[in-house]
Amino acid sequence: MAGAVRLGVGSLVWVEDPDAAWIDGDIVDIKGEDIEVLCASGKTVAVKASSVYPKDAEAPPCGVDDMTKLAYLHEPGVLHNLRSRYDINEIYTYTGNILIAVNPFRKLPHLYDSHMMAQYKGVAFGELSPHPFAVADAAYRQMINEGISQSILVSGESGAGKTESTKLLMRYLAYMGGRAAAEGRTVEQQVLQSNPVLEAFGNAKTVRNNNSSRFGKFVEIQFDQRGTISGAAIRTYLLERSRVCQVSDPERNYHCFYMLCAAPPKDIERYKLGNPRTFHYLNQSNCYELDGVDDSKEYMATKRAMDVVGMSSEEQEAIFRVVAAILHLGNIEFAKGKEIDSSMPKDEKSWFHLRTAAELFMCDPKALEDSLCKRVIFTRDETITKWLDPKSAAVSRDALAKVVYSRLFDWLVEKINSSIGQDPNSKFLIGVLDIYGFESFKTNSFEQFCINLTNEKLQQHFNQHIFKVEQEEYTKEEINWSYIEFIDNQDVLDLIEKKPGGIIALLDEACMFPRSTHETFAQKLYQTFKNNKRLTKPKLSRSDFTICHYAGDVTYQTELFLDKNKDYVIAEHQALLGASKCSFVAGLFPPSPEESSKQSKFSSIGSRFKQQLQALLETLSSTEPHYIRCVKPNNLLKPAIFENSNVLQQLRCGGVMEAIRISCAGYPTRRPFFEFVDRFGVLAPEVLDGSSDDIAVCKRLLEKVGLKGYQIGKTKVFLRAGQMAELDSRRTEVLGKSASIIQRKIRSYMARKSFILLRLSAIQIQSISRGELARQVYESMRREASSLRIQKDFRMHCARKAYKELCSSAVSIQAGMHGMAARDELRFRRQTKAAIVIQSHCRRYLDLLHYMKLKKAAITTQCAWRGRVARRELRKLKMAARETGALQAAKNKLEKQVEELTWRLQLEKRVRVDMEEAKSQENTKLQSALQEMQLQFKEAKEMLVKEREAVKKAAEQTPVIKEVPVVDQAMMDKLAVENEKLKAMVSSLEKKIDETEKKYEETNKLSEERLKQAMEAESKLIQLKTCMQRLEEKISDLETENQILQQQPIFSTPVKHVSEHPPASPMKNLENGHHVIEDNGANEPQSITPAKKFGTESDSKLRRSIIDRQHENVDALINCVMKDIGFSQSKPVAAFTIYKCLLHWKSFEAEKTSVFDRLIQMIGSAIENQDNNDHMAYWLSNTSTLLFLLQKSLKAAGASGGASHRKPPPPTSLFGRMTMGFRSSPSTANLPASPLDIVRQVEAKYPALLFKQQLTAYVEKIYGIIRDNLKKDLGSLLSLCIQAPRTSKGSVLRSGKSFGKDSPSTHWMSIIECLNSLLCTLKENFVPPVLVQKIFTQTFSYINVQLFNSLLLRRECCTFSNGEYVKAGLAELELWCCQAKEEYAGLAWDELKHIRQAVGFLVIHQKYRISYDEIINDLCPILSVQQLYRICTLYWDDNYNTRSVAPDVISSMRVLMIEDSNDAASSSFLLDDESSIPFSIDELSKSLQEKEFLEVKPAAELLENPAFHFLDE
């Protein structure tokens, strides 16, 4: 592909590098086939044109989630894309329908929680970010929809994360198809818990992985017709038995050996174990412990997993006994015996381990010794016993250990399968294959040979599947694909497994000959396959051979091939363990029915493995496959290290490059029409004008550029290998020419602009020069005129000066006299004013001091009195709350707060007193200092005045005419210095006075603030007392209500005291009417209704008629309110009518009644149609209003205090109270009800309280139904908004071309219409505003969760254009909130804070200039580091191609994420939808007022019934 690409100078290419595998660079020179490339590392290399690959300059810096979207699908492009995504912690990437998983070597719990599984449930494959859950969901959905069994193949080398990926797949399948029970435990639990058991016995530490699976595993999860897990089965392949006896450093043996050595002391003593270093099978390596793994804890976890799987304690004990016996077997050493070529245990230590092993196997120690040291040979005539030498005995020991461990592992698998249970009636299955990846080491033995055979077979299956997928894609797009060739590796498979001349057949043949060696086997291979290109002989080896696999050449060492291929059980071992007294051990070695003799029967592991592999391939061929390729980024097993060469080799071994080659054989580049036109429309702009058909535009464009061999599908353009690079080269040329034209125009513009500036500068210089010459001429003329004017003025000045000197002398004398008199007057006034100020300050200070003392005394008195009152109240509260434990804690807390506030108040008072004393002392000092300063100032002024007067007198006495100086110059200087000192002293005194006044003002402010704080503390204390009283009342009511509910079964027991009353009492009750019945009821038990008192036949008839009449009334009420009887004064008529009837019938005070059950049944049947929001809103309005009325009316019996006990209790049954209503006198029945009696409190009995609880549950249920209906309606619209970025690209190719009906903005308008529709429905049904607020608040929270999670899971949503799109939608929602007003919208807008901040970040230009602190503090303070990191790494600008945030910001976020990686809560970046009920009865009660029901009219239909005339009272 590389050789066909047209490259030019400046093109970006990939070149091979010995260190980094591939490195990018720019072409700087082309000389024929030789190209000179400047690499990104700074060095320049010369390469051939055929060895370079083009690089996509427009590829996103963070890579693409599906590598089929790459412009160039080749090795360096794939490798660079994986590395780019790995650097941003995106470890999963698609290649078509193949998932590539790069091991992060760190815990990422937020990627695998239940919330993440819910996100992928039912979502189309490829719609969300790549994930194993998406593969599992696609397999599950395809199984359910198409009825085809599925398989998921997980492959990769050791340490790549295959086992973890398999666990994730099984977790998701259990999540989707759970709930099938088997023996008390669910099938999925047992399948998941089988992993720890199999890992303990089948996993070990290798050089590359601390938990490497040393066997292949295929888990079949069976499903029934409904898609529920109904059974499961586990198939295992090729357990590495040689590891039991041979371990190389620094690897470990199987985990179970180390777990057993770390078991509890009683188990260690039972099995006679000790430190792992003392056992031969474990001390061959120096590695005994794993970092971060506690073998003792793993031992207990394995036992718990065995319990879940269904293994009994006896079976577990037998399993670990066998494991311990294997360890003891390994410590048996042999020495030469007495016979020739014989052997025996070496020393006492060996004898101890032999006896211990025999004890654990429950067999005879002598028989165990013989089975290890002897062989019995059966001939036709006799039986010969042969001794084994020490070396052969050790081999026999190891063979016994290996076969026992292999049989034990097979038993575990069979036990797990039988415990889980297979469903013979299952309709489908999903198989998860966790198989070893391709292996190539320095030393490759029989295990690597079998593993690579497996991968060759799976690679052929993989290639066939990829080719099939390619065919399906081409057929779907209706393009010609018949000439595409299929790449196959059948020749390698024939070389290995063909009969009779394959490698496995030759190996089996060599194993059956006793004298065959690995050298003879190798020579046989060389002779048989000397002309085969796939098998070669290394030059420096006599017994090795090299096979050319699809992933590369592998050289195998044949030394142990023959031994490892033999799979026979020695007859002595079979007889020994088959006769064990332990049924478990004997069960591991059942007698074979086909064995006619005790001869050892030969069987081949290679042949058996080939058969298993063939069965596996047949199973896979009958299913629809899905692939996960696991990649290990480095051999250090550390995070954040990506080794290019290592990853590239794994991609080749995993068949990913093979799949790419298959894709490249056809049409590797596939672009949707709109993307193709958007990218290459510049090659022929004329084809874009006036056409709306994408297919026609693409065809004309390709014809215009003269490209051959392409295909036009139904939705995509298919290009052959190299054609994308050719188009990009032409596009680069066009863009380069366009850039040259733009540069030419810019240079012309700049030159013209420079010329114009130069010309303007010359004109400006000329004008400045002419102006300067004119100014010089004008200046000379002006100087001449000025000189004449100066001379004239100078003469005038001299004359005026002489006159002014004479005048000034006279004026100076007069001014001196006037000034002296004025200064005397000023001095006197200042002294008077200063005295007045000092007197006023002194009086003010004395008054303030007196006021503060009075205030302090008042506050102290108030505090003492309040404290006394508070303590008195506290004592009362303590006495009242001794019976309530919960209230006691609250009161103690409040008492502590009161004491704390009292202490703080006293402390404030002490501080204030201390401050006042300090302030008074300071004021005194300042006043004294002020007086001293004023005295000094006054003295200084007097001295100054005296000096001035002395100077003036001396000047007056001296004649003016004399020129001799009359003043001593020294004295004048001294006076001047003293004068300056006095002035400085005065200024400093004034400053000190100002500072003193400022300090005084600050002290006053501080005192006022502390006084204010003390007052606030007192008010807070009063509030706390009030709250405490309310809390006591509320808890008292709740306790009373709970007591009644708890004691109801006791009260409901009938007490038969009828015979104690005289027979005349019923007649007396009838004569006296309502009140007499109440009086008599005080002497009767509460459970006996008044109807039971009638003893005569006429009384019984009267009782039955009353009961029938009451049933008729209840039926009439229910029939009426079942209809939509509307509203009155914005209140539901049905709720008000029900309340008035219950209140009139006194149902709330009845011990037994069925009316509440009838009402509950009526409400339940009324809301069966949950899809009709109008109907549900009507009943939400009625039930919430009725609940409010009940909350205001019902009061628990006994809550009213002692007064209620003095009143005789009224009749307790519903019919008894109705009887009183019917028999009441007309005068009392017709009295008008007061408006205040519309809602009145009654003592509620158990049925009423139960009805209130049931009604509360129905209010919450109806609320949840309306909320969920709205979410369901919005869910489809939000999914359209989420998919708008994808659909909008197809609908809008160029500016000005759109399809109005399907415009994405219509989705937002549909959401607004949905919200408006529900709001109107709720308003029309007068639903309480608090419920409306809660509905829309939770709905907006749901919108926030859906939109925000879509940004984090869908890369096409995390773009600049989508940010603008969502921002426009959020603006519509904000406008809706404003129009709906806070009464109904509430705080709904605040629930969108996550998506608002995320969208605000997306639409910011020049993100690379934003620092991390600005993001977390200013732009997105509510978002977590994980969320910000996800948005920053997924962001790409599809409009302006701008960059995301700076790399240092990404690095800072990554460091913080690594610190929090172990915290699942902090690591999770997805939001959860809150589905709880967000309101309480108290909130509902506060939203309504009792006075609102004064004008409500009851149901008009019932008013026509005479029995309901009381509704009109």
PDB file of C-alpha atoms in Angstrom, residues 1319-1452:
ATOM      1  CA  LEU A1319     -47.460  21.999  33.535  1.00  0.00           C
ATOM      2  CA  CYS A1320     -50.815  22.947  32.052  1.00  0.00           C
ATOM      3  CA  THR A1321     -52.235  19.603  33.144  1.00  0.00           C
ATOM      4  CA  LEU A1322     -51.003  20.083  36.703  1.00  0.00           C
ATOM      5  CA  LYS A1323     -52.293  23.655  36.802  1.00  0.00           C
ATOM      6  CA  GLU A1324     -55.713  22.652  35.481  1.00  0.00           C
ATOM      7  CA  ASN A1325     -55.971  20.045  38.225  1.00  0.00           C
ATOM      8  CA  PHE A1326     -54.736  22.483  40.904  1.00  0.00           C
ATOM      9  CA  VAL A1327     -51.928  20.222  42.087  1.00  0.00           C
ATOM     10  CA  PRO A1328     -50.158  21.865  45.067  1.00  0.00           C
ATOM     11  CA  PRO A1329     -47.249  23.972  43.781  1.00  0.00           C
ATOM     12  CA  VAL A1330     -44.777  22.224  46.075  1.00  0.00           C
ATOM     13  CA  LEU A1331     -45.432  18.934  44.261  1.00  0.00           C
ATOM     14  CA  VAL A1332     -45.154  20.617  40.866  1.00  0.00           C
ATOM     15  CA  GLN A1333     -41.799  22.074  41.902  1.00  0.00           C
ATOM     16  CA  LYS A1334     -40.520  18.684  43.015  1.00  0.00           C
ATOM     17  CA  ILE A1335     -41.656  17.001  39.773  1.00  0.00           C
ATOM     18  CA  PHE A1336     -39.854  19.490  37.556  1.00  0.00           C
ATOM     19  CA  THR A1337     -36.810  19.626  39.822  1.00  0.00           C
ATOM     20  CA  GLN A1338     -36.333  15.870  39.558  1.00  0.00           C
ATOM     21  CA  THR A1339     -37.080  15.979  35.836  1.00  0.00           C
ATOM     22  CA  PHE A1340     -34.415  18.598  35.231  1.00  0.00           C
ATOM     23  CA  SER A1341     -32.043  16.500  37.308  1.00  0.00           C
ATOM     24  CA  TYR A1342     -32.816  13.590  34.961  1.00  0.00           C
ATOM     25  CA  ILE A1343     -32.119  15.810  31.929  1.00  0.00           C
ATOM     26  CA  ASN A1344     -28.845  16.872  33.528  1.00  0.00           C
ATOM     27  CA  VAL A1345     -27.812  13.243  34.128  1.00  0.00           C
ATOM     28  CA  GLN A1346     -28.697  12.056  30.618  1.00  0.00           C
ATOM     29  CA  LEU A1347     -27.043  14.927  28.750  1.00  0.00           C
ATOM     30  CA  PHE A1348     -23.964  14.987  30.958  1.00  0.00           C
ATOM     31  CA  ASN A1349     -23.419  11.225  30.805  1.00  0.00           C
ATOM     32  CA  SER A1350     -23.774  11.351  27.021  1.00  0.00           C
ATOM     33  CA  LEU A1351     -20.880  13.824  26.895  1.00  0.00           C
ATOM     34  CA  LEU A1352     -18.714  11.421  28.885  1.00  0.00           C
ATOM     35  CA  LEU A1353     -19.651   8.283  26.949  1.00  0.00           C
ATOM     36  CA  ARG A1354     -20.042   9.524  23.359  1.00  0.00           C
ATOM     37  CA  ARG A1355     -17.127  11.196  21.661  1.00  0.00           C
ATOM     38  CA  GLU A1356     -19.313  12.695  18.927  1.00  0.00           C
ATOM     39  CA  CYS A1357     -21.203  14.588  21.650  1.00  0.00           C
ATOM     40  CA  CYS A1358     -18.071  16.110  23.174  1.00  0.00           C
ATOM     41  CA  THR A1359     -17.539  18.623  20.367  1.00  0.00           C
ATOM     42  CA  PHE A1360     -17.660  22.368  19.902  1.00  0.00           C
ATOM     43  CA  SER A1361     -20.730  22.258  17.640  1.00  0.00           C
ATOM     44  CA  ASN A1362     -22.602  19.975  20.003  1.00  0.00           C
ATOM     45  CA  GLY A1363     -21.719  22.316  22.858  1.00  0.00           C
ATOM     46  CA  GLU A1364     -23.344  25.184  20.956  1.00  0.00           C
ATOM     47  CA  TYR A1365     -26.323  22.960  20.157  1.00  0.00           C
ATOM     48  CA  VAL A1366     -26.861  21.918  23.773  1.00  0.00           C
ATOM     49  CA  LYS A1367     -26.268  25.482  24.943  1.00  0.00           C
ATOM     50  CA  ALA A1368     -29.084  26.655  22.687  1.00  0.00           C
ATOM     51  CA  GLY A1369     -31.314  23.936  24.137  1.00  0.00           C
ATOM     52  CA  LEU A1370     -30.394  24.928  27.689  1.00  0.00           C
ATOM     53  CA  ALA A1371     -31.298  28.516  26.837  1.00  0.00           C
ATOM     54  CA  GLU A1372     -34.768  27.276  25.841  1.00  0.00           C
ATOM     55  CA  LEU A1373     -35.057  25.420  29.154  1.00  0.00           C
ATOM     56  CA  GLU A1374     -33.967  28.521  31.064  1.00  0.00           C
ATOM     57  CA  LEU A1375     -36.586  30.571  29.231  1.00  0.00           C
ATOM     58  CA  TRP A1376     -39.177  27.948  30.138  1.00  0.00           C
ATOM     59  CA  CYS A1377     -38.196  28.175  33.824  1.00  0.00           C
ATOM     60  CA  CYS A1378     -38.587  31.951  33.722  1.00  0.00           C
ATOM     61  CA  GLN A1379     -41.988  31.697  32.063  1.00  0.00           C
ATOM     62  CA  ALA A1380     -43.161  28.992  34.457  1.00  0.00           C
ATOM     63  CA  LYS A1381     -42.060  31.206  37.370  1.00  0.00           C
ATOM     64  CA  GLU A1382     -40.556  30.074  40.636  1.00  0.00           C
ATOM     65  CA  GLU A1383     -43.945  29.015  41.993  1.00  0.00           C
ATOM     66  CA  TYR A1384     -43.918  25.988  39.689  1.00  0.00           C
ATOM     67  CA  ALA A1385     -40.361  25.689  38.376  1.00  0.00           C
ATOM     68  CA  GLY A1386     -38.736  26.146  41.790  1.00  0.00           C
ATOM     69  CA  LEU A1387     -35.015  25.378  41.711  1.00  0.00           C
ATOM     70  CA  ALA A1388     -35.232  23.210  38.588  1.00  0.00           C
ATOM     71  CA  TRP A1389     -32.751  25.361  36.669  1.00  0.00           C
ATOM     72  CA  ASP A1390     -30.096  24.773  39.344  1.00  0.00           C
ATOM     73  CA  GLU A1391     -30.306  21.018  38.716  1.00  0.00           C
ATOM     74  CA  LEU A1392     -28.650  21.517  35.314  1.00  0.00           C
ATOM     75  CA  LYS A1393     -25.408  22.742  36.855  1.00  0.00           C
ATOM     76  CA  HIS A1394     -23.262  19.854  35.580  1.00  0.00           C
ATOM     77  CA  ILE A1395     -24.300  20.079  31.945  1.00  0.00           C
ATOM     78  CA  ARG A1396     -24.278  23.892  32.050  1.00  0.00           C
ATOM     79  CA  GLN A1397     -20.683  24.022  33.228  1.00  0.00           C
ATOM     80  CA  ALA A1398     -19.603  21.269  30.832  1.00  0.00           C
ATOM     81  CA  VAL A1399     -21.239  23.004  27.866  1.00  0.00           C
ATOM     82  CA  GLY A1400     -19.756  26.312  28.961  1.00  0.00           C
ATOM     83  CA  PHE A1401     -16.349  24.688  28.809  1.00  0.00           C
ATOM     84  CA  LEU A1402     -16.984  23.125  25.381  1.00  0.00           C
ATOM     85  CA  VAL A1403     -17.874  26.431  23.689  1.00  0.00           C
ATOM     86  CA  ILE A1404     -14.863  28.339  25.009  1.00  0.00           C
ATOM     87  CA  HIS A1405     -12.328  29.311  22.362  1.00  0.00           C
ATOM     88  CA  GLN A1406      -8.576  28.949  22.950  1.00  0.00           C
ATOM     89  CA  LYS A1407      -8.883  26.282  25.637  1.00  0.00           C
ATOM     90  CA  TYR A1408      -5.134  25.725  25.552  1.00  0.00           C
ATOM     91  CA  ARG A1409      -4.676  29.073  27.312  1.00  0.00           C
ATOM     92  CA  ILE A1410      -6.817  28.085  30.300  1.00  0.00           C
ATOM     93  CA  SER A1411      -4.990  26.920  33.417  1.00  0.00           C
ATOM     94  CA  TYR A1412      -6.072  24.085  35.673  1.00  0.00           C
ATOM     95  CA  ASP A1413      -6.952  26.457  38.522  1.00  0.00           C
ATOM     96  CA  GLU A1414      -9.192  28.503  36.239  1.00  0.00           C
ATOM     97  CA  ILE A1415     -11.033  25.372  35.173  1.00  0.00           C
ATOM     98  CA  ILE A1416     -11.707  24.004  38.664  1.00  0.00           C
ATOM     99  CA  ASN A1417     -12.334  27.357  40.356  1.00  0.00           C
ATOM    100  CA  ASP A1418     -14.051  29.513  37.728  1.00  0.00           C
ATOM    101  CA  LEU A1419     -15.357  27.466  34.790  1.00  0.00           C
ATOM    102  CA  CYS A1420     -16.306  24.067  36.239  1.00  0.00           C
ATOM    103  CA  PRO A1421     -16.143  24.104  40.056  1.00  0.00           C
ATOM    104  CA  ILE A1422     -18.880  21.484  40.425  1.00  0.00           C
ATOM    105  CA  LEU A1423     -17.229  18.870  38.173  1.00  0.00           C
ATOM    106  CA  SER A1424     -14.843  16.256  39.555  1.00  0.00           C
ATOM    107  CA  VAL A1425     -11.324  15.669  38.274  1.00  0.00           C
ATOM    108  CA  GLN A1426     -12.415  12.443  36.567  1.00  0.00           C
ATOM    109  CA  GLN A1427     -15.214  14.235  34.740  1.00  0.00           C
ATOM    110  CA  LEU A1428     -12.989  17.126  33.661  1.00  0.00           C
ATOM    111  CA  TYR A1429     -10.297  14.714  32.493  1.00  0.00           C
ATOM    112  CA  ARG A1430     -12.834  12.755  30.489  1.00  0.00           C
ATOM    113  CA  ILE A1431     -14.231  15.876  28.795  1.00  0.00           C
ATOM    114  CA  CYS A1432     -10.788  17.338  28.049  1.00  0.00           C
ATOM    115  CA  THR A1433      -9.530  14.114  26.485  1.00  0.00           C
ATOM    116  CA  LEU A1434     -12.672  13.389  24.449  1.00  0.00           C
ATOM    117  CA  TYR A1435     -13.107  16.971  23.192  1.00  0.00           C
ATOM    118  CA  TRP A1436     -12.559  17.723  19.524  1.00  0.00           C
ATOM    119  CA  ASP A1437     -13.525  20.770  17.508  1.00  0.00           C
ATOM    120  CA  ASP A1438     -15.461  19.746  14.424  1.00  0.00           C
ATOM    121  CA  ASN A1439     -15.964  23.365  13.306  1.00  0.00           C
ATOM    122  CA  TYR A1440     -12.697  25.249  13.764  1.00  0.00           C
ATOM    123  CA  ASN A1441     -10.260  22.393  14.524  1.00  0.00           C
ATOM    124  CA  THR A1442      -9.033  24.124  17.691  1.00  0.00           C
ATOM    125  CA  ARG A1443      -7.024  22.357  20.355  1.00  0.00           C
ATOM    126  CA  SER A1444      -8.166  21.153  23.735  1.00  0.00           C
ATOM    127  CA  VAL A1445      -6.520  22.195  27.020  1.00  0.00           C
ATOM    128  CA  ALA A1446      -2.749  22.300  27.379  1.00  0.00           C
ATOM    129  CA  PRO A1447      -0.830  19.035  28.003  1.00  0.00           C
ATOM    130  CA  ASP A1448       0.317  20.208  31.442  1.00  0.00           C
ATOM    131  CA  VAL A1449      -3.333  20.598  32.483  1.00  0.00           C
ATOM    132  CA  ILE A1450      -4.046  17.034  31.323  1.00  0.00           C
ATOM    133  CA  SER A1451      -0.992  15.843  33.261  1.00  0.00           C
ATOM    134  CA  SER A1452      -2.180  17.555  36.442  1.00  0.00           C
TER     135      SER A1452
END
